[in-house]
mmCIF file of C-alpha atoms in Angstrom:
data_model
loop_
_atom_site.group_PDB
_atom_site.id
_atom_site.type_symbol
_atom_site.label_atom_id
_atom_site.label_comp_id
_atom_site.label_asym_id
_atom_site.label_seq_id
_atom_site.Cartn_x
_atom_site.Cartn_y
_atom_site.Cartn_z
ATOM 1 C CA MET A 217 -10.189 23.840 2.373
ATOM 2 C CA GLY A 218 -9.649 22.613 6.000
ATOM 3 C CA LYS A 219 -6.291 21.348 7.408
ATOM 4 C CA PHE A 220 -4.207 19.222 5.082
ATOM 5 C CA LYS A 221 -4.646 15.629 5.851
ATOM 6 C CA VAL A 222 -2.647 12.487 5.334
ATOM 7 C CA ILE A 223 -4.820 9.394 4.711
ATOM 8 C CA GLY A 224 -3.230 5.963 5.241
ATOM 9 C CA LEU A 225 -4.630 2.955 3.458
ATOM 10 C CA THR A 226 -4.740 -0.471 5.074
ATOM 11 C CA GLY A 227 -6.267 -3.759 3.961
ATOM 12 C CA GLY A 228 -5.725 -7.467 3.161
ATOM 13 C CA ILE A 229 -3.953 -8.745 0.063
ATOM 14 C CA GLY A 230 -6.285 -8.168 -2.753
ATOM 15 C CA SER A 231 -8.692 -5.874 -0.987
ATOM 16 C CA GLY A 232 -8.298 -3.199 -3.683
ATOM 17 C CA LYS A 233 -6.249 -0.465 -1.861
ATOM 18 C CA SER A 234 -5.049 0.992 -5.139
ATOM 19 C CA THR A 235 -8.444 1.216 -6.428
ATOM 20 C CA VAL A 236 -9.682 3.102 -3.437
ATOM 21 C CA ALA A 237 -6.498 5.259 -3.662
ATOM 22 C CA ALA A 238 -7.148 6.301 -7.201
ATOM 23 C CA MET A 239 -10.685 7.036 -6.237
ATOM 24 C CA PHE A 240 -9.321 9.406 -3.655
ATOM 25 C CA GLY A 241 -7.246 10.816 -6.418
ATOM 26 C CA ARG A 242 -10.136 11.511 -8.747
ATOM 27 C CA LEU A 243 -11.634 13.674 -5.899
ATOM 28 C CA GLY A 244 -8.341 15.660 -5.633
ATOM 29 C CA ALA A 245 -5.888 13.711 -3.217
ATOM 30 C CA ILE A 246 -2.385 13.405 -4.041
ATOM 31 C CA VAL A 247 -1.565 9.618 -4.345
ATOM 32 C CA VAL A 248 1.631 8.268 -3.009
ATOM 33 C CA ASP A 249 2.104 4.830 -4.281
ATOM 34 C CA ALA A 250 4.927 3.048 -2.206
ATOM 35 C CA ASP A 251 4.898 -0.032 -4.675
ATOM 36 C CA GLU A 252 5.904 2.338 -7.506
ATOM 37 C CA ILE A 253 8.648 3.910 -5.465
ATOM 38 C CA CYS A 254 10.035 0.585 -4.451
ATOM 39 C CA HIS A 255 9.918 -0.478 -8.137
ATOM 40 C CA ARG A 256 11.921 2.673 -9.264
ATOM 41 C CA LEU A 257 14.418 2.148 -6.282
ATOM 42 C CA LEU A 258 15.061 -1.272 -7.611
ATOM 43 C CA PHE A 259 16.849 0.121 -10.646
ATOM 44 C CA ASP A 260 19.060 2.284 -8.491
ATOM 45 C CA GLY A 261 22.780 0.807 -8.583
ATOM 46 C CA GLY A 262 23.383 1.027 -4.871
ATOM 47 C CA ILE A 263 20.060 -0.563 -4.125
ATOM 48 C CA LYS A 264 20.892 -3.276 -6.581
ATOM 49 C CA ALA A 265 24.237 -4.011 -5.228
ATOM 50 C CA ARG A 266 22.687 -4.437 -1.626
ATOM 51 C CA VAL A 267 19.861 -6.620 -2.912
ATOM 52 C CA ARG A 268 22.508 -8.919 -4.843
ATOM 53 C CA LYS A 269 24.744 -9.054 -1.738
ATOM 54 C CA ALA A 270 21.654 -10.076 0.556
ATOM 55 C CA PHE A 271 19.955 -12.446 -1.905
ATOM 56 C CA GLY A 272 22.349 -13.588 -4.539
ATOM 57 C CA ASP A 273 22.118 -13.795 -8.328
ATOM 58 C CA ALA A 274 18.816 -15.878 -8.101
ATOM 59 C CA VAL A 275 16.675 -12.761 -7.821
ATOM 60 C CA PHE A 276 18.081 -11.012 -10.827
ATOM 61 C CA ASN A 277 17.112 -11.574 -14.609
ATOM 62 C CA ALA A 278 19.215 -11.829 -17.647
ATOM 63 C CA ASP A 279 19.626 -8.043 -18.023
ATOM 64 C CA GLY A 280 20.792 -7.607 -14.416
ATOM 65 C CA GLU A 281 17.940 -6.201 -13.096
ATOM 66 C CA VAL A 282 15.956 -7.185 -10.120
ATOM 67 C CA ASP A 283 13.242 -9.926 -10.790
ATOM 68 C CA ARG A 284 10.503 -8.625 -8.420
ATOM 69 C CA MET A 285 8.563 -11.899 -8.785
ATOM 70 C CA ALA A 286 11.840 -13.897 -7.610
ATOM 71 C CA LEU A 287 12.575 -11.499 -4.952
ATOM 72 C CA GLY A 288 8.918 -11.729 -3.527
ATOM 73 C CA ARG A 289 8.976 -15.487 -3.516
ATOM 74 C CA ALA A 290 12.388 -15.353 -1.580
ATOM 75 C CA VAL A 291 11.434 -13.077 1.123
ATOM 76 C CA PHE A 292 7.885 -14.182 1.770
ATOM 77 C CA LYS A 293 9.320 -17.622 2.733
ATOM 78 C CA ASN A 294 11.572 -16.315 5.356
ATOM 79 C CA ALA A 295 10.872 -13.616 8.036
ATOM 80 C CA ALA A 296 14.560 -12.819 8.268
ATOM 81 C CA LYS A 297 14.846 -12.230 4.591
ATOM 82 C CA LEU A 298 11.823 -10.072 4.670
ATOM 83 C CA LYS A 299 13.389 -8.128 7.368
ATOM 84 C CA GLY A 300 16.564 -7.817 5.435
ATOM 85 C CA LEU A 301 14.759 -6.444 2.382
ATOM 86 C CA THR A 302 12.882 -3.875 4.645
ATOM 87 C CA LYS A 303 16.194 -2.446 5.943
ATOM 88 C CA ILE A 304 17.210 -1.864 2.450
ATOM 89 C CA LEU A 305 14.196 -0.671 1.156
ATOM 90 C CA HIS A 306 12.152 1.233 3.937
ATOM 91 C CA PRO A 307 14.442 4.024 4.780
ATOM 92 C CA PRO A 308 14.599 5.556 1.127
ATOM 93 C CA VAL A 309 10.771 4.796 0.644
ATOM 94 C CA HIS A 310 9.915 6.498 3.842
ATOM 95 C CA GLU A 311 12.106 9.499 3.107
ATOM 96 C CA GLU A 312 10.580 9.939 -0.387
ATOM 97 C CA ILE A 313 6.951 9.775 1.101
ATOM 98 C CA ARG A 314 7.798 12.153 3.762
ATOM 99 C CA GLY A 315 9.226 14.538 1.054
ATOM 100 C CA VAL A 316 6.080 14.183 -1.074
ATOM 101 C CA VAL A 317 3.770 14.882 1.816
ATOM 102 C CA ARG A 318 6.090 18.029 3.033
ATOM 103 C CA ALA A 319 5.763 19.462 -0.418
ATOM 104 C CA ALA A 320 2.119 18.952 -0.934
ATOM 105 C CA ARG A 321 1.452 20.378 2.578
ATOM 106 C CA LYS A 322 3.671 23.464 1.738
ATOM 107 C CA GLU A 323 2.286 24.070 -1.820
ATOM 108 C CA GLY A 324 -1.328 23.769 -0.755
ATOM 109 C CA VAL A 325 -2.456 22.108 -4.275
ATOM 110 C CA ALA A 326 -4.392 19.384 -2.610
ATOM 111 C CA PRO A 327 -6.339 19.147 0.649
ATOM 112 C CA ALA A 328 -5.018 15.633 1.353
ATOM 113 C CA ALA A 329 -2.367 12.849 0.485
ATOM 114 C CA VAL A 330 -3.283 9.273 0.256
ATOM 115 C CA LEU A 331 -0.493 6.823 1.213
ATOM 116 C CA ASP A 332 -0.995 3.455 -0.581
ATOM 117 C CA VAL A 333 1.656 1.423 1.167
ATOM 118 C CA VAL A 334 1.244 -2.274 1.404
ATOM 119 C CA LEU A 335 2.880 -2.627 4.979
ATOM 120 C CA LEU A 336 1.607 0.720 6.238
ATOM 121 C CA LEU A 337 1.126 -0.354 9.908
ATOM 122 C CA GLU A 338 3.827 -2.967 9.817
ATOM 123 C CA SER A 339 6.583 -0.402 9.045
ATOM 124 C CA ASN A 340 5.018 2.150 11.694
ATOM 125 C CA MET A 341 3.921 4.554 8.742
ATOM 126 C CA GLU A 342 0.764 5.301 10.508
ATOM 127 C CA LYS A 343 2.677 7.767 12.552
ATOM 128 C CA MET A 344 2.691 9.852 9.329
ATOM 129 C CA CYS A 345 -0.936 9.616 8.941
ATOM 130 C CA ASP A 346 -3.928 11.766 10.270
ATOM 131 C CA VAL A 347 -6.450 9.102 9.435
ATOM 132 C CA LEU A 348 -6.482 5.269 8.635
ATOM 133 C CA VAL A 349 -8.864 3.750 6.155
ATOM 134 C CA PHE A 350 -9.216 0.117 6.004
ATOM 135 C CA VAL A 351 -10.166 -1.377 2.714
ATOM 136 C CA ASN A 352 -12.202 -4.371 3.366
ATOM 137 C CA ALA A 353 -13.291 -7.225 1.125
ATOM 138 C CA SER A 354 -14.420 -10.890 1.489
ATOM 139 C CA PRO A 355 -11.633 -13.641 1.511
ATOM 140 C CA GLU A 356 -13.523 -14.957 -1.552
ATOM 141 C CA VAL A 357 -13.550 -11.630 -3.412
ATOM 142 C CA ARG A 358 -9.830 -11.066 -2.450
ATOM 143 C CA ALA A 359 -8.796 -14.496 -3.881
ATOM 144 C CA ALA A 360 -10.708 -14.159 -7.048
ATOM 145 C CA ARG A 361 -8.852 -10.888 -7.630
ATOM 146 C CA ILE A 362 -5.634 -11.988 -6.615
ATOM 147 C CA ARG A 363 -5.990 -15.177 -9.009
ATOM 148 C CA LYS A 364 -6.919 -12.898 -11.897
ATOM 149 C CA ASP A 365 -4.250 -10.126 -11.304
ATOM 150 C CA ARG A 366 -1.346 -12.195 -10.079
ATOM 151 C CA ASP A 367 -2.228 -15.768 -10.605
ATOM 152 C CA TRP A 368 -1.199 -16.708 -6.869
ATOM 153 C CA SER A 369 -2.605 -19.773 -5.419
ATOM 154 C CA ARG A 370 -4.473 -19.616 -2.063
ATOM 155 C CA GLY A 371 -1.611 -21.063 -0.318
ATOM 156 C CA GLU A 372 0.739 -18.146 -1.730
ATOM 157 C CA ILE A 373 -1.924 -15.615 -0.426
ATOM 158 C CA GLU A 374 -2.036 -17.332 2.975
ATOM 159 C CA ARG A 375 2.021 -17.456 3.145
ATOM 160 C CA ARG A 376 2.151 -13.905 2.332
ATOM 161 C CA GLU A 377 -0.523 -12.756 4.720
ATOM 162 C CA LYS A 378 1.309 -14.374 7.637
ATOM 163 C CA PHE A 379 3.713 -11.696 7.386
ATOM 164 C CA GLN A 380 1.320 -9.039 7.861
ATOM 165 C CA MET A 381 -0.772 -7.898 10.885
ATOM 166 C CA PRO A 382 -3.996 -9.679 11.401
ATOM 167 C CA ILE A 383 -6.899 -8.008 9.474
ATOM 168 C CA ASN A 384 -8.995 -7.865 12.580
ATOM 169 C CA LYS A 385 -6.358 -5.912 14.361
ATOM 170 C CA LYS A 386 -6.207 -3.485 11.289
ATOM 171 C CA ILE A 387 -9.785 -2.772 11.402
ATOM 172 C CA LYS A 388 -9.640 -1.925 14.975
ATOM 173 C CA MET A 389 -7.030 0.525 14.323
ATOM 174 C CA ALA A 390 -8.914 2.268 11.312
ATOM 175 C CA ASP A 391 -10.853 5.287 11.467
ATOM 176 C CA TYR A 392 -13.058 4.420 8.700
ATOM 177 C CA VAL A 393 -13.746 0.840 6.971
ATOM 178 C CA ILE A 394 -14.562 0.831 3.322
ATOM 179 C CA ASN A 395 -16.691 -2.334 2.018
ATOM 180 C CA ASN A 396 -15.050 -2.991 -1.345
ATOM 181 C CA SER A 397 -16.751 -6.314 -1.965
ATOM 182 C CA LEU A 398 -19.642 -4.661 -3.949
ATOM 183 C CA THR A 399 -19.910 -2.429 -7.189
ATOM 184 C CA ARG A 400 -17.181 0.019 -8.147
ATOM 185 C CA ARG A 401 -19.790 2.553 -7.771
ATOM 186 C CA ASP A 402 -20.680 1.574 -4.269
ATOM 187 C CA THR A 403 -17.033 1.699 -3.396
ATOM 188 C CA PHE A 404 -16.849 5.244 -4.779
ATOM 189 C CA ASP A 405 -19.853 6.455 -3.026
ATOM 190 C CA GLN A 406 -18.096 5.282 0.383
ATOM 191 C CA VAL A 407 -14.687 7.142 -0.599
ATOM 192 C CA ARG A 408 -16.641 10.202 -1.615
ATOM 193 C CA HIS A 409 -18.286 10.302 1.854
ATOM 194 C CA ILE A 410 -15.085 9.931 3.697
ATOM 195 C CA TRP A 411 -13.526 12.590 1.466
ATOM 196 C CA ARG A 412 -16.332 15.175 2.109
ATOM 197 C CA GLU A 413 -16.024 14.533 6.022
ATOM 198 C CA LEU A 414 -12.326 14.886 6.031
ATOM 199 C CA CYS A 415 -12.042 17.950 3.581
ATOM 200 C CA HIS A 416 -15.208 19.501 4.699
ATOM 201 C CA GLU A 417 -16.757 19.412 1.195
ATOM 202 C CA GLU A 418 -20.510 20.019 0.933
ATOM 203 C CA GLU A 419 -22.626 17.111 -0.250
#
């Protein structure tokens, strides 16, 4: 086993980053899902208090928990509100991710960790990564996936993407690009090739 690697995944909305992350996980990587961490943090009393203060009762449900859909609608209409949410969530998310990576590197239970983080480049988390992998898919494929999984309109997709770094810039920053517009088998073959190169595994 070679040196422990931290692999950062980037891509447009609906490109299939989580699918690719899971494939790296099948091959032996530790998968760090920032969305799952954020979801968990939103149940924390201190975090909820800060969210309520910043965004009001409209982003909470009848049970007093954060309504993630309402919160998403609120922040992706206003750059200042999105910045406010990142100030609340990013520091604890980043710290938890650093802790997972440190532990994985120290324990030596896996050759790599994969960071599945929506705003990886926008939040400067690429500094934690040894390698950047861009997950690519055509606009038509991405739109179809999002309509199926999240029921977002094309306008909603475009509105949210305005808050992200342009796709062409992300591609230029990547060390590898995976085409995730074809079959799952084809995507897995690409993931396995990258894994073998990074972890020095035999074909």
